[in-house]
Tab-separated table of C-alpha atoms in Angstrom:
chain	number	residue	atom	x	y	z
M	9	UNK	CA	67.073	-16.169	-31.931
M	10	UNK	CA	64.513	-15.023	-29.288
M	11	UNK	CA	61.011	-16.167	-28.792
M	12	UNK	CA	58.582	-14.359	-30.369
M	13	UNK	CA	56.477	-12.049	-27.906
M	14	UNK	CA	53.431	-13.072	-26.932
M	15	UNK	CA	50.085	-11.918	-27.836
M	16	UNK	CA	48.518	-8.442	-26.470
M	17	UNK	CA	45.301	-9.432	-25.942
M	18	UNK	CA	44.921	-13.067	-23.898
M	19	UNK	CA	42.628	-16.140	-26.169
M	20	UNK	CA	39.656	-15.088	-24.214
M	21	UNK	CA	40.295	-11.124	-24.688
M	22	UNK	CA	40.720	-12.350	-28.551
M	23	UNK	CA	37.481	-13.664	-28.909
M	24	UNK	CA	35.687	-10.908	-27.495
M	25	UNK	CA	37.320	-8.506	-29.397
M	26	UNK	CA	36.066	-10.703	-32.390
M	27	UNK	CA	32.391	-10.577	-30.939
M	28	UNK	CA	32.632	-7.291	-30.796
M	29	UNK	CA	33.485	-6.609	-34.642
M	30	UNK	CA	36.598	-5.118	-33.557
M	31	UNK	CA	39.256	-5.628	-36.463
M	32	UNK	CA	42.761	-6.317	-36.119
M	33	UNK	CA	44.972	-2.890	-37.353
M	34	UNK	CA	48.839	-2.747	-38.121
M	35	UNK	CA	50.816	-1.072	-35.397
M	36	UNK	CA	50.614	2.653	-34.983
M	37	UNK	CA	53.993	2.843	-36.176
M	38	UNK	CA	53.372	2.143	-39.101
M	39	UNK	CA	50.146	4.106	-39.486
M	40	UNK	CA	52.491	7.450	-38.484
M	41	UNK	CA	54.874	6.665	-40.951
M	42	UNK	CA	52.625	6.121	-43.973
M	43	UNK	CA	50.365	8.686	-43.342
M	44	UNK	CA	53.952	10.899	-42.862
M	45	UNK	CA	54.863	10.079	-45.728
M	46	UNK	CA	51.356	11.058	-48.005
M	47	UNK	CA	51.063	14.912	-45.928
M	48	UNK	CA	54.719	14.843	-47.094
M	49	UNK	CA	54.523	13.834	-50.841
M	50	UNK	CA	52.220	16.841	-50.735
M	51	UNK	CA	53.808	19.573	-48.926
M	52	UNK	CA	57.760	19.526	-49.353
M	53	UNK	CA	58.428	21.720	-46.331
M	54	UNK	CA	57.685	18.543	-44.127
M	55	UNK	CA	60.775	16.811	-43.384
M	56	UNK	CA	61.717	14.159	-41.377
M	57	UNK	CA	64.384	13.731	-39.041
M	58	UNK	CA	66.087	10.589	-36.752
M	59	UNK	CA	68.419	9.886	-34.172
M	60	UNK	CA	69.331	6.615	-36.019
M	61	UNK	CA	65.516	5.662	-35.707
M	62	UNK	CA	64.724	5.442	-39.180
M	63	UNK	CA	64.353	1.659	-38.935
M	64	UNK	CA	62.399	1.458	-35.626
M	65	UNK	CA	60.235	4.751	-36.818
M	66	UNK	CA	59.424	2.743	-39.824
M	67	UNK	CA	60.549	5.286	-41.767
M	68	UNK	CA	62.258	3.332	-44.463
M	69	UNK	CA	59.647	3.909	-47.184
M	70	UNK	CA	59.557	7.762	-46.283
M	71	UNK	CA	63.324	7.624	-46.885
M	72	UNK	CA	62.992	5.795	-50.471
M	73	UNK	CA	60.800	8.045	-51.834
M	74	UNK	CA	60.963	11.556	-50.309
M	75	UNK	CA	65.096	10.968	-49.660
M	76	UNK	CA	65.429	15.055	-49.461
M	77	UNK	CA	62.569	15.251	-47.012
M	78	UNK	CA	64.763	12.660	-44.373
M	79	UNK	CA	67.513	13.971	-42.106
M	80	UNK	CA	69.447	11.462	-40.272
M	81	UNK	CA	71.661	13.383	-37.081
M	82	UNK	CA	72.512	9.805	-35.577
M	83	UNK	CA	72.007	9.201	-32.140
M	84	UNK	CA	72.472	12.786	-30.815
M	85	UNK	CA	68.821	13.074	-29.656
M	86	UNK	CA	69.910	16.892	-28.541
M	87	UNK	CA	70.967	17.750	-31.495
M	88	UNK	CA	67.767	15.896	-33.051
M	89	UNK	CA	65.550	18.353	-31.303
M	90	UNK	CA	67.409	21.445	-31.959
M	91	UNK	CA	68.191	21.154	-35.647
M	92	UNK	CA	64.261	20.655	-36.095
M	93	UNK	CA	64.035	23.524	-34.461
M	94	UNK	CA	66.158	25.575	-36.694
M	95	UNK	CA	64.078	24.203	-39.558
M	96	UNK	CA	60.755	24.878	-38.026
M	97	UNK	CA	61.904	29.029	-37.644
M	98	UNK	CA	63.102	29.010	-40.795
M	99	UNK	CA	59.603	27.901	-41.720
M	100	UNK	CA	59.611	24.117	-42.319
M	101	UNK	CA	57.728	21.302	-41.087
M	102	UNK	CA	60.148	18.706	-39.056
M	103	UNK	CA	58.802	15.908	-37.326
M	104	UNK	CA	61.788	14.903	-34.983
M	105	UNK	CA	61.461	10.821	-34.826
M	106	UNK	CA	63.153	9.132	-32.031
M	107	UNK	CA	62.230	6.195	-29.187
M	108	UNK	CA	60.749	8.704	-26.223
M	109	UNK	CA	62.675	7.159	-23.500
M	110	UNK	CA	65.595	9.142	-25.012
M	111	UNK	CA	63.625	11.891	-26.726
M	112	UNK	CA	62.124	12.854	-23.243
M	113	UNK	CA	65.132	12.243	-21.139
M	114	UNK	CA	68.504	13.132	-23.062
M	115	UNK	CA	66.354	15.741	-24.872
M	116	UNK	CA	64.014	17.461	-22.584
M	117	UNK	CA	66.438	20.750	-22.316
M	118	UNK	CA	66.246	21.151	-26.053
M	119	UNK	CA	62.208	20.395	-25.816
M	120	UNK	CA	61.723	23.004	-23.590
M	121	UNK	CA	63.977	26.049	-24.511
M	122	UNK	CA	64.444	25.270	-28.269
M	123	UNK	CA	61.108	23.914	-28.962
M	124	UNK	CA	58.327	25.199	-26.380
M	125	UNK	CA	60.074	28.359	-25.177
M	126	UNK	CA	61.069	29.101	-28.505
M	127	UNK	CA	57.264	28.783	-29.616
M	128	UNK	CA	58.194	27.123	-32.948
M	129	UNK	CA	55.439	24.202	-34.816
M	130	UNK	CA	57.950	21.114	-33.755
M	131	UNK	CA	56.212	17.828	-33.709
M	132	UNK	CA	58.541	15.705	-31.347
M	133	UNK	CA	57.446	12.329	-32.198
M	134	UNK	CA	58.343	9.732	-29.209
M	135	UNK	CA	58.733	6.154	-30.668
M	136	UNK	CA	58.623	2.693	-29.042
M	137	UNK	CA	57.146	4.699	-25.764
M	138	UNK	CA	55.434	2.949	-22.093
M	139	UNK	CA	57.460	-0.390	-22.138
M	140	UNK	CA	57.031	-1.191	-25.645
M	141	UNK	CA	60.601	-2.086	-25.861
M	142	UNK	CA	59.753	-4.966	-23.428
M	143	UNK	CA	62.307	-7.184	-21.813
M	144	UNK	CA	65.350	-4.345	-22.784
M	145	UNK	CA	64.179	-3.232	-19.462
M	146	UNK	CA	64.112	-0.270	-17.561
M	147	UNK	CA	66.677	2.017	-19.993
M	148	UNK	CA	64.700	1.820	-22.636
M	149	UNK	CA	60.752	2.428	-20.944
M	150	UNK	CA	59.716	5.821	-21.373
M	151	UNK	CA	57.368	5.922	-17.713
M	152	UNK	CA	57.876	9.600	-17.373
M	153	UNK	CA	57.553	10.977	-21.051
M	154	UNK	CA	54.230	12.533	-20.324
M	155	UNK	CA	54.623	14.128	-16.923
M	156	UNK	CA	58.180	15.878	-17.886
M	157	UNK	CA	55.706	17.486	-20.374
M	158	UNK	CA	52.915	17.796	-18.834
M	159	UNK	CA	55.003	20.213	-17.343
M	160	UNK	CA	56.150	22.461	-19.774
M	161	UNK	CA	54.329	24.813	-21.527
M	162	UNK	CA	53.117	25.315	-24.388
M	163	UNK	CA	53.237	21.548	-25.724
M	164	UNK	CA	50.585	19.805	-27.232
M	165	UNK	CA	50.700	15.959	-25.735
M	166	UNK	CA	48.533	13.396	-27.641
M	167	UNK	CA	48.647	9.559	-27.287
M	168	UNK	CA	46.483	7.845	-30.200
M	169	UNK	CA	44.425	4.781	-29.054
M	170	UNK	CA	44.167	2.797	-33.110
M	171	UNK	CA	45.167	3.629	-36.814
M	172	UNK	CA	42.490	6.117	-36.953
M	173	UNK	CA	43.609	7.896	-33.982
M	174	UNK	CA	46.679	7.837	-35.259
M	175	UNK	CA	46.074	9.127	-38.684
M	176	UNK	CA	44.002	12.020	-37.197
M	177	UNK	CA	46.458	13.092	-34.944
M	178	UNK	CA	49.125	13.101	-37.136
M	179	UNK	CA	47.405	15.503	-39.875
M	180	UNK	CA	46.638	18.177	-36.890
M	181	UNK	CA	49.717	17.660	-35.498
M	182	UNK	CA	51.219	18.755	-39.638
M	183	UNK	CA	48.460	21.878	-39.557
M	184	UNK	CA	49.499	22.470	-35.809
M	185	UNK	CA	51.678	26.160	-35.739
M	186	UNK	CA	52.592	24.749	-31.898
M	187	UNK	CA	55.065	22.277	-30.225
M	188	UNK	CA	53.000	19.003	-30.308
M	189	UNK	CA	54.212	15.423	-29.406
M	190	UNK	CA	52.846	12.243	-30.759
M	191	UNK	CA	53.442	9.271	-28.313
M	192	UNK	CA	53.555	5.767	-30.221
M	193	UNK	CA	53.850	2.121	-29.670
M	194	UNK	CA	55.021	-0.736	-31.637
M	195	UNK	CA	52.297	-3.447	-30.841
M	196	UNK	CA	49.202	-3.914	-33.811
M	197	UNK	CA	46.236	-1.930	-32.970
M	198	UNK	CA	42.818	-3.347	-33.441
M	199	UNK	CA	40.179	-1.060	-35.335
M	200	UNK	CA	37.821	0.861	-32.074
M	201	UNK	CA	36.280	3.763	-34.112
M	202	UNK	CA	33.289	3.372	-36.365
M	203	UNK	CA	33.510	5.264	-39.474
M	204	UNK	CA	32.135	8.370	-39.043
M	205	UNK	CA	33.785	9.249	-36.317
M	206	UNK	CA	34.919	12.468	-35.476
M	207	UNK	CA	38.608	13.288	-33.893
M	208	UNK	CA	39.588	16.506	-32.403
M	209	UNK	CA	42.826	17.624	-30.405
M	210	UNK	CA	41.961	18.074	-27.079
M	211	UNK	CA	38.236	16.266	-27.198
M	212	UNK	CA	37.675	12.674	-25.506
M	213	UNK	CA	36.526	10.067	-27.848
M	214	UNK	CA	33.266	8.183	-25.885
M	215	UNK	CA	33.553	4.254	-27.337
M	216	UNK	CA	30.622	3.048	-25.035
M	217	UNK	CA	28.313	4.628	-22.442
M	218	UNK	CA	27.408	3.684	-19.298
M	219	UNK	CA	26.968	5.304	-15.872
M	220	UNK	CA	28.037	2.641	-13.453
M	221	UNK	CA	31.537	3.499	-13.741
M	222	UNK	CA	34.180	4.386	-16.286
M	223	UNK	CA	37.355	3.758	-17.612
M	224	UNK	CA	39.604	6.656	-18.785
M	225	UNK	CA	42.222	5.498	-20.935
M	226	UNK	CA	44.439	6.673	-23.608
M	227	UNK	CA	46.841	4.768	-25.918
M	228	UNK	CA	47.643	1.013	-26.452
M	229	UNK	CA	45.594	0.620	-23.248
M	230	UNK	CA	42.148	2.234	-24.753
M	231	UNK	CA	41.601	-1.535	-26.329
M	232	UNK	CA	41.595	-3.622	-22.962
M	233	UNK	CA	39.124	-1.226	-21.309
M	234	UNK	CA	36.970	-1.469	-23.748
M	235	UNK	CA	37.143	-5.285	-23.436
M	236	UNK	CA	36.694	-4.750	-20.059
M	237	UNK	CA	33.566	-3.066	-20.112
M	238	UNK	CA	31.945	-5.482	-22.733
M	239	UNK	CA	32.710	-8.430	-20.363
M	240	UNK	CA	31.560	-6.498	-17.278
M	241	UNK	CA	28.234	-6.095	-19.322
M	242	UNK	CA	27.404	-9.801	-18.954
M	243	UNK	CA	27.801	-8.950	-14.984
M	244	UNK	CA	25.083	-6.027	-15.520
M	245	UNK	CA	27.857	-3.518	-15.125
M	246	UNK	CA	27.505	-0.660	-17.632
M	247	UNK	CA	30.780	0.675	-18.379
M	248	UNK	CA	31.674	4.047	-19.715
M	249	UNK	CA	35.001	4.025	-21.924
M	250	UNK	CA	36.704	7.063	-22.765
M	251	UNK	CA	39.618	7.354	-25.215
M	252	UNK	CA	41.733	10.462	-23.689
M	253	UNK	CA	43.652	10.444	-26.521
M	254	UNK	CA	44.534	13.976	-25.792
M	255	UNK	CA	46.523	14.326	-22.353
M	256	UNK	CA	47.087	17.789	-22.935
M	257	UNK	CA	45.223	19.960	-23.043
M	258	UNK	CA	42.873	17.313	-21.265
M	259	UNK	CA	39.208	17.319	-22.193
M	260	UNK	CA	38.107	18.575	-18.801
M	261	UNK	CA	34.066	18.549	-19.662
M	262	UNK	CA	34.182	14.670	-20.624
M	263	UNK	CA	36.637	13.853	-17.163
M	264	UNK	CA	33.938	15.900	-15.125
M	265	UNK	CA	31.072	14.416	-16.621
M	266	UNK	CA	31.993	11.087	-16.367
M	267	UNK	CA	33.264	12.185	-12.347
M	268	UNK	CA	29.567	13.348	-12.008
M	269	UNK	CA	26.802	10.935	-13.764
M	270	UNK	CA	29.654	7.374	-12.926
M	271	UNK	CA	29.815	5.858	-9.442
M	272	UNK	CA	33.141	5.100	-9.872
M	273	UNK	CA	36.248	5.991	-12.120
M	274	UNK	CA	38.621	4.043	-13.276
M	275	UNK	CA	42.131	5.432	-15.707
M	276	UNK	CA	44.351	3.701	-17.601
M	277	UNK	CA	47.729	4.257	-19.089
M	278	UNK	CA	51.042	2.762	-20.300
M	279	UNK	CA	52.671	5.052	-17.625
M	280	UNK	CA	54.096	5.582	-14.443
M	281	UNK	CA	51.121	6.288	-12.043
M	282	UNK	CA	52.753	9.613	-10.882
M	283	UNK	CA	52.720	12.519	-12.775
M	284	UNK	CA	50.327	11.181	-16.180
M	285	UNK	CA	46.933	10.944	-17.327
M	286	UNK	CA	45.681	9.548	-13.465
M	287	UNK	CA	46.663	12.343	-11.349
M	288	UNK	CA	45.455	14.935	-14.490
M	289	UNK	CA	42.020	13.159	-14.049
M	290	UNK	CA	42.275	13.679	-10.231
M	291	UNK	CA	43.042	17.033	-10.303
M	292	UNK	CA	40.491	18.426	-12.401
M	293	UNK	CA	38.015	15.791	-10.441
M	294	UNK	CA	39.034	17.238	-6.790
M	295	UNK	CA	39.534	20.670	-7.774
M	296	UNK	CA	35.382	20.530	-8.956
M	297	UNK	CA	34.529	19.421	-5.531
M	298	UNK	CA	33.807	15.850	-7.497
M	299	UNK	CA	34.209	12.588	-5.435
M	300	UNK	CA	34.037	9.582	-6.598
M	301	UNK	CA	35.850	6.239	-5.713
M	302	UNK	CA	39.593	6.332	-8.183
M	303	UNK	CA	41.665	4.342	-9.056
M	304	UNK	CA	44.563	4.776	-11.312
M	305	UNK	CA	45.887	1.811	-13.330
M	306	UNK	CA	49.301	1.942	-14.684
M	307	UNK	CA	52.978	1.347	-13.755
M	308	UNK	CA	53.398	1.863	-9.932
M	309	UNK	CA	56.585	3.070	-8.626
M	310	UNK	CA	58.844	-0.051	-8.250
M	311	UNK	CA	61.593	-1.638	-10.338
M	312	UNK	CA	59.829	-2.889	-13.277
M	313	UNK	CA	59.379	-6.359	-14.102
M	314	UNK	CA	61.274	-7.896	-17.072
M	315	UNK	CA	58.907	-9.614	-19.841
M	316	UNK	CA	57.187	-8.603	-22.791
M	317	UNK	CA	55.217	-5.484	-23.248
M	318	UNK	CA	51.942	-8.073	-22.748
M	319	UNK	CA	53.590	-9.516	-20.018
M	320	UNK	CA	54.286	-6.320	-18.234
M	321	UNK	CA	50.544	-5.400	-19.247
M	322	UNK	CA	49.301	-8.247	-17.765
M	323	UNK	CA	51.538	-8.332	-14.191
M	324	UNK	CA	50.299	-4.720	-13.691
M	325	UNK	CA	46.601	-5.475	-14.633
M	326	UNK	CA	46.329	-3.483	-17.770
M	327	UNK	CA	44.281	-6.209	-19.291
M	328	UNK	CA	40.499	-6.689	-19.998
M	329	UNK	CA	40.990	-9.404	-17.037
M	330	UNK	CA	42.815	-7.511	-14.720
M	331	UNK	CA	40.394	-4.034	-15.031
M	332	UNK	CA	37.477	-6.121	-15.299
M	333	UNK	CA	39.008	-7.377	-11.672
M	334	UNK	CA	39.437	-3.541	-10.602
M	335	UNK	CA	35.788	-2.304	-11.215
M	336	UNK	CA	34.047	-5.155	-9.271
M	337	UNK	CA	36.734	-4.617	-6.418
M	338	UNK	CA	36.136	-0.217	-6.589
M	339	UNK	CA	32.515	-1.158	-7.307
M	340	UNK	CA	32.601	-3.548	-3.832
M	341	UNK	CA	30.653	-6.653	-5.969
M	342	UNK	CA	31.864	-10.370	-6.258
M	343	UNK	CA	33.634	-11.912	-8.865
M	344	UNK	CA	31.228	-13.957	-10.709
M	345	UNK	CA	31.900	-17.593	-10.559
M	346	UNK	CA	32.028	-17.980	-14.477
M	347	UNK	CA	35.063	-15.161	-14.624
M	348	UNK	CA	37.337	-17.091	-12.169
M	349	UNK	CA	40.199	-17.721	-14.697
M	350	UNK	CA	38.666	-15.745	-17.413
């Protein structure tokens, strides 16, 4: 039997996260599948369909109780991706379930011709996505899923930060009458929205202001640049974070304004650095005539380490340690002599 993975967040990164108030969620998994399943109790044309996923989709329940609502093709993610397309022109609702470094590799053909070309309201739903599948290693990472579609057209791309993200996102992705892909991971999410809070496709989420720099993040990473920014408070650094939940179409006002009242800019993702949510920022930064010192956290272009998903995190600095670390070194400021080893 293997070890059990190791803890997300680090002790330290725990116990700010409690100081915060920040609760501990359920993985967004699971949050997609049960709120799939109550849209679907109440509108029979949404169905369900995996590439021998069903398991790792959490899907199980669905299948129980809505059994005529789940299609199973097997692992044929092609065929996954164009029989939801049939259904979705013959006016259904298929959300095609399947782990994203196959949907958006083996698939991408079927994504773009069948699905986007095609112009029908597919939600492609990429499972177990960044390196969530841990120490299986380089197959199974999807590091490219959201450039391949940031390059098509005519796809909605949105990566949900918590449970409430992820509930949101799901229920516009159901009223969507476009392509749209959901991009989930299989680690527990803690709780970063207030209630109240309002979500909208294609709007950035601001969880704290400040106007020394920022952090733009979106997905699994949203949580440890938030901790970031609360321990680079005790340095006096204000911190703006930013939940970019939406990568596409990307909330251009928010990136610009944060380009233009931060000194610095910082983005975060569970992605290659090429070709994701970084270079979108740059581009829409640059193209505005905005300057500001960038950096772009995520996976650089090497052969990937082998670990955990938190290990991975943590090698790469996608941790409230290792971005902390980044903003006083983009900022040009010491490390403090009370954060050495936190």
């Amino acid at each position: 039997m293997s070890a059990p993975a190791p803890p997300m967040l680090s002790e330290a990164a725990r116990a700010r996260a409690a100081r915060l108030g920040l609760r501990p969620g359920r993985p967004n998994l699971e949050e997609f599948a049960a709120t799939l399943e109550e849209l679907a109790r109440a509108n029979p044309r949404i169905v369900a369909l995996t590439s021998d996923s069903r398991g790792s989709g959490k899907l199980g329940p669905f299948g129980k109780a809505l059994p005529r609502q789940l299609i199973e093709v097997g692992i044929a993610e092609q065929n996954l991706v164009g029989i939801a397309a049939g259904l979705a022109a013959c006016g259904m609702k298929p959300f095609a379930v399947s782990p994203s470094c196959f949907l958006t590799a083996r698939a991408l053909e079927q994504i773009k011709n069948d699905v986007c070309y095609s112009d029908v309201p597919v939600v492609l739903v990429g499972i177990s996505a960044g390196v969530s599948y841990g120490a299986l290693g380089s197959t199974h990472h999807s590091l490219h899923d959201l450039a391949a579609l940031r390059a098509i057209h005519n796809v909605t791309v949105v990566v949900p930060a918590d449970n409430f993200e992820t509930r949101e996102a799901v229920r516009a992705a159901a009223r969507a009458e476009k392509p749209f892909f959901l991009r989930f991971g299989k680690a527990p999410m803690y709780d970063l929205h207030p209630a109240g809070t309002r979500f909208e496709v294609g709007r950035a989420i601001c969880l704290r202001e400040g106007r020394d720099m920022a952090f733009l993040a979106t997905g699994e990473t949203v949580v440890h640049a938030l901790l970031a920014a609360a321990l680079l408070e005790e340095e006096g650094i204000q911190a703006r974070v930013l939940s970019l939940h939406t990568v596409k179409p990307l909330d251009v006002e928010s990136v610009l304004r944060a380009g233009r009242e931060c000194g610095c800019l910082i983005t975060v993702e569970e992605h290659m650095v090429h070709g994701g949510l970084g270079e979108a920022c740059a581009a829409v930064l640059l193209q505005a005539g905005v300057a500001k010192p960038f950096r772009v956290v995520g996976i650089p272009d090497e052969e990937t380490v082998t670990g955990s998903q938190a290990d991975i995190f943590r090698h790469y600095g996608i941790s409230m340690e290792g971005l902390a670390q980044t903003a006083r070194e983009l900022l040009g400021v010491a490390r403090p002599a009370a954060a050495v080893g936190v």
